[in-house]
Short mmCIF file of C-alpha atoms and ligand atoms in Angstrom, two decimals:
data_model
loop_
_atom_site.label_atom_id
_atom_site.label_comp_id
_atom_site.label_asym_id
_atom_site.label_seq_id
_atom_site.Cartn_x
_atom_site.Cartn_y
_atom_site.Cartn_z
CA MET A 874 -0.21 -21.71 6.72
CA ARG A 875 3.47 -21.52 5.94
CA TYR A 876 5.32 -18.91 3.92
CA VAL A 877 8.00 -19.38 1.31
CA SER A 878 10.12 -17.03 -0.78
CA THR A 879 9.41 -16.31 -4.46
CA ARG A 880 13.07 -17.25 -5.04
CA GLY A 881 12.91 -20.52 -3.16
CA GLY A 882 15.72 -19.84 -0.69
CA MET A 883 13.82 -19.57 2.59
CA PRO A 884 12.78 -22.47 4.81
CA PRO A 885 9.00 -22.31 5.31
CA LYS A 886 8.00 -19.94 8.12
CA LYS A 887 4.87 -19.10 10.09
CA PHE A 888 3.01 -15.79 9.72
CA SER A 889 4.43 -14.30 12.94
CA SER A 890 7.98 -14.95 11.75
CA ILE A 891 7.53 -13.07 8.49
CA LEU A 892 5.34 -10.29 9.90
CA LEU A 893 8.11 -7.89 10.87
CA GLY A 894 10.51 -8.72 8.07
CA GLY A 895 10.97 -7.14 4.65
CA LEU A 896 12.56 -9.10 1.84
CA ALA A 897 13.35 -12.77 2.41
CA ALA A 898 17.06 -13.43 2.96
CA ASP A 899 17.40 -14.67 -0.64
CA GLY A 900 16.10 -11.35 -1.98
CA GLY A 901 12.65 -12.72 -2.80
CA LEU A 902 9.22 -11.86 -1.43
CA THR A 903 7.29 -13.98 1.03
CA MET A 904 4.22 -15.85 -0.20
CA PRO A 905 1.82 -18.32 1.37
CA GLU A 906 2.68 -21.87 0.33
CA ALA A 907 -0.86 -22.24 -1.02
CA TYR A 908 -3.88 -19.93 -1.09
CA PRO A 909 -6.92 -20.74 1.04
CA GLU A 910 -9.86 -21.47 -1.23
CA PHE A 911 -13.47 -20.39 -0.94
CA ASP A 912 -15.98 -22.38 -2.97
CA SER A 913 -19.49 -21.17 -3.66
CA ALA A 914 -20.86 -22.49 -0.36
CA ALA A 915 -18.04 -20.82 1.57
CA LEU A 916 -18.63 -17.54 -0.29
CA GLN A 917 -22.29 -17.74 0.62
CA GLN A 918 -21.30 -17.85 4.30
CA LEU A 919 -19.21 -14.72 3.90
CA ARG A 920 -21.91 -12.73 2.10
CA GLY A 921 -23.69 -10.57 4.62
CA LEU A 922 -20.89 -10.50 7.18
CA SER A 923 -19.85 -7.15 8.61
CA TYR A 924 -16.45 -5.79 7.55
CA ARG A 925 -14.89 -6.88 10.84
CA GLU A 926 -16.31 -10.40 10.60
CA LEU A 927 -15.22 -10.67 6.99
CA ALA A 928 -11.76 -9.40 7.87
CA PHE A 929 -11.47 -12.04 10.56
CA GLU A 930 -12.61 -14.86 8.25
CA ILE A 931 -10.03 -13.91 5.65
CA ILE A 932 -7.07 -12.72 7.69
CA SER A 933 -7.30 -15.68 10.09
CA ARG A 934 -6.54 -17.99 7.15
CA PHE A 935 -3.21 -16.22 6.69
CA ALA A 936 -2.36 -15.35 10.30
CA ASP A 937 -3.22 -18.76 11.66
CA ASP A 938 -0.53 -18.80 14.34
CA ILE A 939 -2.12 -15.89 16.22
CA PRO A 940 -4.65 -17.24 18.76
CA THR A 941 -8.20 -16.72 17.50
CA ALA A 942 -9.36 -14.53 20.37
CA ASP A 943 -6.30 -12.28 20.06
CA LEU A 944 -6.68 -11.85 16.30
CA ARG A 945 -10.37 -11.12 16.65
CA ASN A 946 -9.57 -8.50 19.25
CA ILE A 947 -6.90 -6.88 17.05
CA ILE A 948 -9.27 -6.73 14.08
CA GLU A 949 -12.09 -5.32 16.17
CA ARG A 950 -9.85 -2.60 17.57
CA THR A 951 -8.56 -1.75 14.09
CA TYR A 952 -11.62 -1.52 11.88
CA THR A 953 -13.83 0.84 13.85
CA ALA A 954 -16.29 3.51 12.79
CA GLY A 955 -14.13 5.91 14.80
CA SER A 956 -11.10 5.29 12.59
CA PHE A 957 -12.82 4.74 9.25
CA GLY A 958 -15.88 6.97 9.37
CA SER A 959 -18.52 4.20 9.44
CA ASP A 960 -18.97 0.54 10.32
CA GLU A 961 -19.00 -0.21 6.62
CA ILE A 962 -15.26 0.71 6.64
CA THR A 963 -15.19 0.58 2.81
CA PRO A 964 -18.67 1.62 1.60
CA LEU A 965 -19.65 1.11 -2.03
CA LYS A 966 -20.84 4.27 -3.80
CA THR A 967 -22.96 3.66 -6.88
CA LEU A 968 -22.54 6.20 -9.69
CA GLU A 969 -25.09 4.45 -11.92
CA PRO A 970 -26.29 0.87 -12.17
CA GLY A 971 -23.23 -1.30 -12.79
CA LEU A 972 -20.69 1.44 -12.06
CA HIS A 973 -19.36 1.83 -8.53
CA ILE A 974 -16.61 3.38 -6.46
CA LEU A 975 -15.32 1.39 -3.49
CA ALA A 976 -14.44 4.03 -0.90
CA LEU A 977 -11.14 2.90 0.63
CA SER A 978 -9.97 6.29 1.83
CA ASN A 979 -11.92 7.11 4.95
CA GLY A 980 -9.15 6.13 7.35
CA PRO A 981 -7.12 8.57 9.48
CA THR A 982 -4.92 9.85 6.63
CA LEU A 983 -7.58 9.74 3.90
CA ALA A 984 -5.75 7.21 1.72
CA PHE A 985 -6.33 3.51 1.14
CA LYS A 986 -2.97 2.62 2.69
CA ASP A 987 -4.59 3.12 6.11
CA ILE A 988 -6.59 -0.07 5.66
CA ALA A 989 -3.48 -2.23 5.76
CA LEU A 990 -1.25 -0.05 7.92
CA GLN A 991 -3.74 0.47 10.75
CA LEU A 992 -3.86 -3.32 11.10
CA LEU A 993 -0.09 -3.59 10.83
CA GLY A 994 0.36 -1.14 13.72
CA ASN A 995 -1.72 -3.34 16.00
CA LEU A 996 -0.16 -6.58 14.75
CA PHE A 997 3.38 -5.22 15.24
CA GLU A 998 2.60 -4.00 18.75
CA TYR A 999 1.04 -7.35 19.67
CA THR A 1000 3.92 -9.43 18.29
CA LEU A 1001 6.63 -7.25 19.84
CA ALA A 1002 4.93 -7.44 23.24
CA LYS A 1003 4.90 -11.25 23.02
CA THR A 1004 8.60 -11.43 22.28
CA GLU A 1005 9.47 -8.52 24.60
CA ASP A 1006 11.17 -6.91 21.66
CA HIS A 1007 11.11 -3.44 20.15
CA LEU A 1008 11.45 -1.97 16.70
CA ASN A 1009 12.78 1.27 15.25
CA ILE A 1010 11.03 1.79 11.95
CA LEU A 1011 13.00 3.83 9.47
CA GLY A 1012 11.26 5.07 6.37
CA ALA A 1013 11.40 7.62 3.58
CA THR A 1014 8.34 9.32 2.18
CA SER A 1015 7.49 11.76 -0.54
CA GLY A 1016 4.25 12.46 1.25
CA ASP A 1017 1.98 9.49 1.04
CA THR A 1018 3.20 6.43 2.92
CA GLY A 1019 4.65 8.62 5.67
CA PRO A 1020 1.38 9.87 7.14
CA SER A 1021 -0.26 6.41 6.91
CA ALA A 1022 2.72 4.79 8.63
CA GLU A 1023 2.89 7.40 11.39
CA TYR A 1024 -0.85 7.28 12.11
CA ALA A 1025 -0.61 3.49 12.24
CA MET A 1026 2.30 3.44 14.70
CA ARG A 1027 1.61 6.49 16.88
CA GLY A 1028 1.44 5.62 20.56
CA LYS A 1029 2.29 1.96 19.96
CA ALA A 1030 4.39 0.35 22.69
CA GLY A 1031 7.78 -0.95 21.59
CA ILE A 1032 7.78 0.98 18.31
CA ARG A 1033 9.43 4.20 17.21
CA VAL A 1034 9.09 5.68 13.75
CA PHE A 1035 11.87 7.72 12.12
CA MET A 1036 10.42 9.15 8.93
CA LEU A 1037 12.61 11.01 6.47
CA SER A 1038 11.03 13.44 4.04
CA PRO A 1039 12.47 15.99 1.62
CA GLN A 1040 12.30 19.37 3.35
CA GLY A 1041 9.71 21.66 1.78
CA LYS A 1042 8.84 19.23 -1.02
CA MET A 1043 5.56 17.80 0.28
CA SER A 1044 2.21 19.53 0.08
CA ARG A 1045 1.31 21.71 3.09
CA PHE A 1046 -1.50 19.31 3.91
CA GLN A 1047 0.74 16.24 3.90
CA THR A 1048 3.45 18.05 5.84
CA ALA A 1049 0.89 19.06 8.45
CA GLN A 1050 -0.50 15.53 8.66
CA MET A 1051 2.89 14.21 9.72
CA PHE A 1052 4.55 17.09 11.49
CA SER A 1053 1.58 17.93 13.71
CA LEU A 1054 1.74 14.54 15.42
CA GLN A 1055 2.90 15.04 18.99
CA ASP A 1056 3.32 11.40 19.94
CA PRO A 1057 6.70 10.84 21.58
CA ASN A 1058 7.41 7.73 19.48
CA ILE A 1059 7.10 9.56 16.15
CA PHE A 1060 10.16 11.36 14.78
CA ASN A 1061 9.91 13.45 11.64
CA ILE A 1062 13.23 14.16 10.01
CA ALA A 1063 13.17 16.76 7.22
CA ILE A 1064 16.15 16.20 4.95
CA ARG A 1065 17.82 19.03 3.05
CA GLY A 1066 17.45 17.28 -0.30
CA VAL A 1067 15.01 15.41 -2.49
CA PHE A 1068 13.11 12.15 -1.98
CA ASP A 1069 15.89 10.06 -3.51
CA ASP A 1070 18.32 11.43 -0.92
CA CYS A 1071 15.94 10.24 1.80
CA GLN A 1072 15.73 6.83 0.23
CA ASP A 1073 19.51 6.62 -0.11
CA ILE A 1074 19.88 7.33 3.60
CA VAL A 1075 17.42 4.57 4.47
CA LYS A 1076 19.40 2.20 2.24
CA ALA A 1077 22.73 3.26 3.74
CA VAL A 1078 21.46 2.71 7.29
CA SER A 1079 19.88 -0.64 6.37
CA ASN A 1080 23.10 -1.77 4.69
CA ASP A 1081 25.02 -1.19 7.92
CA SER A 1082 24.05 -4.56 9.35
CA ALA A 1083 25.78 -4.02 12.69
CA PHE A 1084 23.82 -0.81 13.24
CA LYS A 1085 20.66 -2.39 11.94
CA GLN A 1086 20.93 -5.26 14.38
CA LYS A 1087 21.98 -3.20 17.36
CA TYR A 1088 19.11 -0.75 16.99
CA HIS A 1089 16.44 -3.17 15.72
CA ILE A 1090 15.89 -1.22 12.52
CA GLY A 1091 12.85 -2.27 10.51
CA THR A 1092 10.75 -0.90 7.69
CA ILE A 1093 7.12 -0.91 6.67
CA ASN A 1094 7.45 -1.05 2.95
CA SER A 1095 4.87 -2.18 0.49
CA ILE A 1096 6.25 -5.72 0.19
CA ASN A 1097 5.05 -6.70 3.65
CA TRP A 1098 2.76 -9.71 3.20
CA ALA A 1099 0.38 -8.67 5.99
CA ARG A 1100 -0.44 -5.54 3.99
CA ILE A 1101 -1.54 -7.69 1.07
CA ALA A 1102 -3.59 -9.93 3.37
CA ALA A 1103 -5.40 -6.93 4.86
CA GLN A 1104 -6.19 -5.57 1.39
CA ILE A 1105 -7.74 -8.83 0.18
CA VAL A 1106 -10.66 -8.17 2.53
CA TYR A 1107 -12.05 -5.18 0.66
CA TYR A 1108 -12.14 -7.04 -2.66
CA PHE A 1109 -14.52 -9.51 -1.02
CA LYS A 1110 -16.45 -6.68 0.58
CA GLY A 1111 -16.72 -4.81 -2.75
CA TYR A 1112 -17.77 -7.95 -4.57
CA PHE A 1113 -20.59 -8.72 -2.14
CA ALA A 1114 -21.77 -5.11 -2.14
CA ALA A 1115 -21.93 -4.97 -5.95
CA THR A 1116 -23.70 -8.31 -6.52
CA ARG A 1117 -26.77 -10.21 -5.36
CA SER A 1118 -25.50 -13.74 -5.95
CA ASN A 1119 -22.18 -15.54 -6.24
CA ALA A 1120 -23.05 -16.52 -9.80
CA GLU A 1121 -22.22 -12.95 -10.85
CA GLN A 1122 -18.78 -11.71 -11.80
CA VAL A 1123 -17.32 -8.29 -11.07
CA SER A 1124 -14.41 -6.36 -12.59
CA PHE A 1125 -12.20 -4.09 -10.49
CA ALA A 1126 -10.29 -1.05 -11.72
CA VAL A 1127 -7.15 -0.43 -9.67
CA PRO A 1128 -4.87 2.64 -9.75
CA SER A 1129 -1.45 1.01 -9.48
CA GLY A 1130 2.11 1.85 -8.55
CA ASN A 1131 3.92 -0.84 -6.59
CA PHE A 1132 1.41 -3.53 -7.60
CA GLY A 1133 0.39 -3.94 -3.93
CA ASN A 1134 -3.28 -3.10 -4.22
CA ILE A 1135 -3.88 -5.13 -7.36
CA CYS A 1136 -1.78 -8.00 -6.00
CA ALA A 1137 -4.41 -8.36 -3.25
CA GLY A 1138 -7.07 -8.48 -5.98
CA HIS A 1139 -5.11 -11.17 -7.77
CA VAL A 1140 -4.90 -13.24 -4.58
CA ALA A 1141 -8.63 -12.75 -3.90
CA ARG A 1142 -9.32 -14.09 -7.39
CA MET A 1143 -7.02 -17.07 -6.82
CA MET A 1144 -8.93 -17.74 -3.59
CA GLY A 1145 -12.12 -18.17 -5.57
CA LEU A 1146 -13.69 -14.71 -5.62
CA PRO A 1147 -15.62 -14.43 -8.92
CA VAL A 1148 -13.53 -11.63 -10.41
CA ARG A 1149 -13.77 -11.26 -14.16
CA ARG A 1150 -11.09 -8.69 -14.81
CA LEU A 1151 -8.56 -6.81 -12.76
CA ILE A 1152 -8.04 -3.59 -14.67
CA LEU A 1153 -4.65 -2.13 -13.89
CA ALA A 1154 -4.31 1.63 -14.39
CA THR A 1155 -0.99 3.41 -14.46
CA ASN A 1156 -0.21 7.09 -14.88
CA GLU A 1157 2.53 8.36 -17.21
CA ASN A 1158 4.85 5.90 -15.44
CA ASP A 1159 3.57 2.98 -17.46
CA VAL A 1160 6.02 0.16 -16.67
CA LEU A 1161 3.21 -2.21 -15.68
CA ASP A 1162 0.97 -1.31 -18.60
CA GLU A 1163 3.88 -1.98 -20.92
CA PHE A 1164 4.26 -5.45 -19.39
CA PHE A 1165 0.61 -6.43 -19.65
CA ARG A 1166 0.42 -5.19 -23.24
CA THR A 1167 3.69 -6.58 -24.55
CA GLY A 1168 5.18 -9.10 -22.13
CA ARG A 1169 8.23 -6.94 -21.60
CA TYR A 1170 9.08 -5.83 -18.07
CA ARG A 1171 11.62 -3.06 -17.98
CA PRO A 1172 11.97 -1.27 -14.64
CA ARG A 1173 13.21 2.27 -15.05
CA GLY A 1174 15.66 4.45 -13.22
CA THR A 1175 14.81 7.60 -11.30
CA ASP A 1176 15.94 9.67 -14.28
CA GLU A 1177 13.17 8.06 -16.34
CA THR A 1178 10.50 8.49 -13.67
CA HIS A 1179 8.01 11.26 -14.37
CA HIS A 1180 6.68 13.53 -11.63
CA THR A 1181 2.96 13.51 -12.24
CA SER A 1182 -0.27 14.83 -10.77
CA SER A 1183 -1.02 11.35 -9.39
CA PRO A 1184 2.26 11.24 -7.46
CA SER A 1185 1.62 8.10 -5.41
CA MET A 1186 1.82 6.12 -8.65
CA ASP A 1187 5.15 7.65 -9.74
CA ILE A 1188 6.85 4.31 -9.51
CA SER A 1189 9.14 2.75 -12.05
CA LYS A 1190 9.92 -0.54 -10.35
CA ALA A 1191 6.85 -2.31 -9.00
CA SER A 1192 8.03 -4.00 -5.83
CA ASN A 1193 5.14 -6.48 -5.51
CA PHE A 1194 5.14 -7.53 -9.14
CA GLU A 1195 7.43 -10.49 -8.42
CA ARG A 1196 4.57 -12.10 -6.47
CA PHE A 1197 2.40 -12.16 -9.57
CA ILE A 1198 5.18 -13.59 -11.75
CA PHE A 1199 5.71 -16.32 -9.13
CA ASP A 1200 2.08 -17.41 -9.62
CA LEU A 1201 2.24 -16.93 -13.38
CA ALA A 1202 5.30 -19.21 -13.46
CA GLY A 1203 3.33 -21.89 -11.62
CA ARG A 1204 5.36 -21.11 -8.49
CA ASP A 1205 8.62 -22.07 -10.14
CA ALA A 1206 11.10 -20.19 -7.92
CA ASN A 1207 14.01 -20.95 -10.23
CA ARG A 1208 12.25 -19.26 -13.09
CA VAL A 1209 11.59 -16.18 -10.92
CA LYS A 1210 15.23 -16.13 -9.88
CA GLU A 1211 16.34 -16.34 -13.46
CA LEU A 1212 14.01 -13.51 -14.55
CA TRP A 1213 15.03 -11.19 -11.72
CA GLY A 1214 18.63 -12.05 -12.36
CA LYS A 1215 18.14 -10.33 -15.70
CA ILE A 1216 16.82 -7.08 -14.29
CA GLU A 1217 18.64 -6.68 -11.00
CA ARG A 1218 21.78 -5.60 -12.73
CA GLY A 1219 19.81 -2.40 -13.44
CA GLY A 1220 20.48 0.11 -16.21
CA GLY A 1221 17.75 -0.55 -18.75
CA ASP A 1222 17.73 -4.32 -18.30
CA PHE A 1223 14.48 -6.16 -18.90
CA PHE A 1224 12.89 -9.52 -19.39
CA ASP A 1225 10.47 -10.35 -22.14
CA LEU A 1226 7.91 -13.14 -21.83
CA SER A 1227 6.21 -12.58 -25.18
CA GLY A 1228 6.10 -15.65 -27.38
CA GLY A 1229 6.93 -17.97 -24.47
CA SER A 1230 4.81 -20.44 -22.54
CA LEU A 1231 4.27 -18.07 -19.58
CA TRP A 1232 2.85 -15.40 -21.84
CA GLU A 1233 0.26 -17.87 -23.17
CA LYS A 1234 -0.99 -18.37 -19.64
CA ILE A 1235 -1.38 -14.71 -18.82
CA LYS A 1236 -4.97 -14.47 -20.02
CA ASP A 1237 -5.97 -16.97 -17.30
CA PHE A 1238 -5.16 -14.33 -14.71
CA GLY A 1239 -7.67 -11.74 -15.88
CA ILE A 1240 -5.38 -8.71 -15.68
CA VAL A 1241 -5.73 -6.08 -18.39
CA SER A 1242 -4.14 -2.63 -18.33
CA GLY A 1243 -4.09 0.92 -19.57
CA THR A 1244 -2.39 4.25 -18.99
CA SER A 1245 -3.74 7.65 -18.01
CA SER A 1246 -2.25 11.12 -18.40
CA HIS A 1247 -2.55 14.50 -16.75
CA ALA A 1248 -5.11 15.70 -19.29
CA ALA A 1249 -7.16 12.50 -19.03
CA ARG A 1250 -7.07 12.63 -15.24
CA ILE A 1251 -8.30 16.22 -15.10
CA ALA A 1252 -11.00 15.53 -17.71
CA THR A 1253 -12.15 12.47 -15.73
CA ILE A 1254 -12.36 14.39 -12.45
CA ARG A 1255 -14.42 17.06 -14.23
CA ARG A 1256 -16.69 14.59 -16.03
CA ILE A 1257 -17.40 12.42 -12.98
CA HIS A 1258 -18.18 15.57 -11.02
CA GLU A 1259 -20.52 16.95 -13.69
CA GLN A 1260 -22.24 13.68 -14.45
CA TYR A 1261 -22.62 12.20 -10.98
CA GLY A 1262 -21.88 15.03 -8.55
CA VAL A 1263 -19.04 12.96 -7.08
CA LEU A 1264 -15.54 14.35 -6.62
CA VAL A 1265 -12.62 11.93 -7.02
CA ASP A 1266 -8.90 12.37 -6.46
CA PRO A 1267 -6.35 12.18 -9.32
CA HIS A 1268 -5.35 8.54 -8.60
CA THR A 1269 -8.92 7.32 -8.48
CA ALA A 1270 -9.51 9.26 -11.71
CA ASP A 1271 -6.75 7.28 -13.43
CA GLY A 1272 -8.49 4.07 -12.34
CA LEU A 1273 -11.86 5.31 -13.57
CA LYS A 1274 -10.42 6.44 -16.89
CA VAL A 1275 -8.84 3.06 -17.68
CA GLY A 1276 -11.68 1.11 -16.04
CA MET A 1277 -14.26 2.72 -18.35
CA GLU A 1278 -12.22 1.67 -21.39
CA TYR A 1279 -12.69 -1.95 -20.36
CA ARG A 1280 -16.23 -1.71 -19.04
CA GLU A 1281 -18.47 -4.53 -20.27
CA GLU A 1282 -22.22 -4.77 -20.56
CA GLY A 1283 -23.67 -6.78 -17.69
CA VAL A 1284 -20.46 -6.90 -15.59
CA PRO A 1285 -20.46 -4.55 -12.61
CA LEU A 1286 -17.33 -2.37 -12.58
CA VAL A 1287 -15.95 -1.44 -9.17
CA CYS A 1288 -13.34 1.33 -9.22
CA LEU A 1289 -11.12 1.48 -6.16
CA GLU A 1290 -10.83 4.92 -4.58
CA THR A 1291 -7.29 5.22 -3.26
CA ALA A 1292 -7.29 8.73 -1.76
CA LEU A 1293 -9.63 11.63 -1.05
CA PRO A 1294 -9.51 14.75 -3.23
CA VAL A 1295 -8.65 17.05 -0.31
CA LYS A 1296 -5.06 15.80 -0.48
CA PHE A 1297 -4.63 17.04 -4.05
CA SER A 1298 -6.32 20.41 -4.18
CA GLU A 1299 -4.21 21.75 -7.06
CA SER A 1300 -5.54 19.17 -9.53
CA ILE A 1301 -9.06 19.58 -8.19
CA MET A 1302 -8.84 23.36 -8.71
CA GLU A 1303 -7.66 22.76 -12.25
CA ALA A 1304 -10.56 20.40 -12.95
CA ILE A 1305 -13.52 22.12 -11.33
CA SER A 1306 -12.22 25.56 -10.28
CA HIS A 1307 -12.99 25.19 -6.62
CA GLU A 1308 -11.30 23.68 -3.61
CA PRO A 1309 -12.14 20.13 -2.55
CA PRO A 1310 -14.20 19.85 0.64
CA ARG A 1311 -12.35 19.10 3.87
CA PRO A 1312 -13.61 16.22 5.97
CA ALA A 1313 -14.45 17.12 9.57
CA GLY A 1314 -11.38 17.18 11.78
CA TYR A 1315 -8.97 18.38 9.08
CA GLN A 1316 -9.89 22.07 9.18
CA GLY A 1317 -6.82 24.19 9.78
CA ILE A 1318 -4.37 21.34 10.38
CA GLU A 1319 -1.73 23.44 8.63
CA ASN A 1320 -1.83 25.83 11.60
CA LEU A 1321 -1.19 23.25 14.31
CA PRO A 1322 2.21 23.27 16.03
CA GLN A 1323 4.72 21.13 14.16
CA ARG A 1324 7.38 18.79 15.49
CA TYR A 1325 10.36 17.85 13.34
CA VAL A 1326 14.12 18.08 13.02
CA VAL A 1327 16.09 19.18 9.97
CA MET A 1328 19.23 17.35 8.83
CA ASN A 1329 21.65 17.33 5.94
CA ALA A 1330 21.32 14.59 3.33
CA ASP A 1331 23.76 12.31 5.09
CA ALA A 1332 23.27 8.98 6.88
CA ASP A 1333 25.55 9.78 9.84
CA PRO A 1334 23.44 12.40 11.64
CA VAL A 1335 20.39 10.19 11.12
CA LYS A 1336 22.19 7.26 12.74
CA THR A 1337 23.37 9.43 15.62
CA PHE A 1338 19.84 10.67 16.16
CA ILE A 1339 18.38 7.15 16.18
CA ALA A 1340 21.08 6.00 18.62
CA GLU A 1341 20.39 8.95 20.95
CA GLN A 1342 16.66 8.31 20.99
CA ALA A 1343 17.22 4.58 21.52
CA ARG A 1344 19.33 5.27 24.62
CA ASN A 1345 16.47 7.24 26.06
CA THR A 1346 14.07 4.31 26.16
CA GLY A 1347 10.98 4.91 28.13
CA GLU A 1348 12.19 7.44 30.69
CA ALA A 1349 10.42 10.66 31.48
CA GLY A 1350 11.82 13.78 29.85
CA THR A 1351 13.84 11.76 27.40
CA PHE A 1352 12.91 13.66 24.33
CA GLU A 1353 14.52 16.95 25.35
CA GLU A 1354 17.11 16.77 22.62
CA TYR A 1355 14.39 16.45 20.07
CA GLU A 1356 12.16 19.15 21.49
CA LYS A 1357 15.04 21.63 21.44
CA VAL A 1358 15.25 21.65 17.68
CA VAL A 1359 11.56 21.72 16.87
CA ARG A 1360 9.29 24.65 16.63
C1 PLP B 2450 0.03 3.86 -2.84
C2 PLP B 2450 -1.03 4.46 -3.69
C3 PLP B 2450 -1.36 3.93 -4.95
C4 PLP B 2450 -0.64 2.75 -5.56
O1 PLP B 2450 -0.89 1.55 -4.90
P1 PLP B 2450 0.08 0.30 -5.08
O2 PLP B 2450 -0.31 -0.65 -4.04
O3 PLP B 2450 1.48 0.83 -4.88
O4 PLP B 2450 -0.11 -0.21 -6.47
C5 PLP B 2450 -2.38 4.52 -5.66
N1 PLP B 2450 -3.04 5.62 -5.18
C6 PLP B 2450 -2.73 6.14 -3.99
C7 PLP B 2450 -3.47 7.35 -3.53
C8 PLP B 2450 -1.73 5.60 -3.19
O5 PLP B 2450 -1.44 6.14 -2.01
#
């Protein structure tokens, strides 16, 4: 399997060479040259496999330059009952015949991002050990990716994580998830500012190419191909759990932000999984719904981005969307380049496919969409709780709300659960007037000792801090500087 860029400017590369990278050098996203295909006989062989076996069968098609035994070992260490609550990893909960929730949020941080990031942590560590290299991961979080990234990378050899977050702006639960980690390779940096300030610092550091090279700065953003590959697995798992035979079709409802989750569903469908519809749900930030309804894609600026009660979907520029357009355009990289040329200037720019030949083809891809709102989300949480005795989080509620609008007689609907309600107690209180239950192990995490440093919204102190920590590589007592400023 070789990987190319959606903009055509990258010589084909192997999986291991794109694993640690972000964007391709030409600004595009990496994609497999062709998708592996599973016909009915091949699907039959996958049906009945355990999650770990299924993960190996699928991921090995994409990561085919990692020796089989090593990849098997990495997958077996990643998808354990210890980390994900059960050997099912992503159990299917049936609300009523034909209506299901695929539980993707039983990993260490109680959000679906763990499924990909836990694997990434092990893949990064493995690859860095082979090349005797190391990586300083720099990220910004408003509360969601941060915990998943830190839990994925904690204790990993050759990796440090520097995670910027806006001081005092995350929920107490999310803050505690990150700041209570005591692993010496995890550095929480609380910035006196808002999330955008954190992101600007990450950009400023990444744009300093000399610094970036010297200190091996990397990211784990949502455009990493390995994350998509890992997410494909649970579409297969959900399909098999919801059907008896491969003659049946299933529709999936997917709460969407960066188009990462649903992109994996799209790839699964291209690989031959009998998916009828992929139902894309947005919150009030409806950039993607607008595209699938009208053909117009208009990314928005931060000033047009709403802060909602499903905050992990507060995204106005869907970073993985380019992968879908690449397929829609029949893998014509020049067309993708031309389209993104129109929107990368920013400031209200858009492209519009309506009326053109690409728009005619869109129905072949099975994606339909809808938008949810605060009121709809709260009503859905309440209704699902009353009707089925099941409590869902606000993001999953958006997926259920839009999914139900497209539900069809005789087609099982699988709604993807992207987080557990405990992370969003305010909305849960509003919907059902009592606190969400806490899974075992999360009682009182707000009271654990916390470890973080506070800095002004400025790239320089962050760079200095990274440089200081990098000098301290691997020696005992090296984190004194850090410990001094934490409580
Ligand atoms: C990240 C996230 C989403 C959005 O997923 P994308 O891959 O960005 O589309 C939805 N819900 C939750 C809880 C998330 O953390």
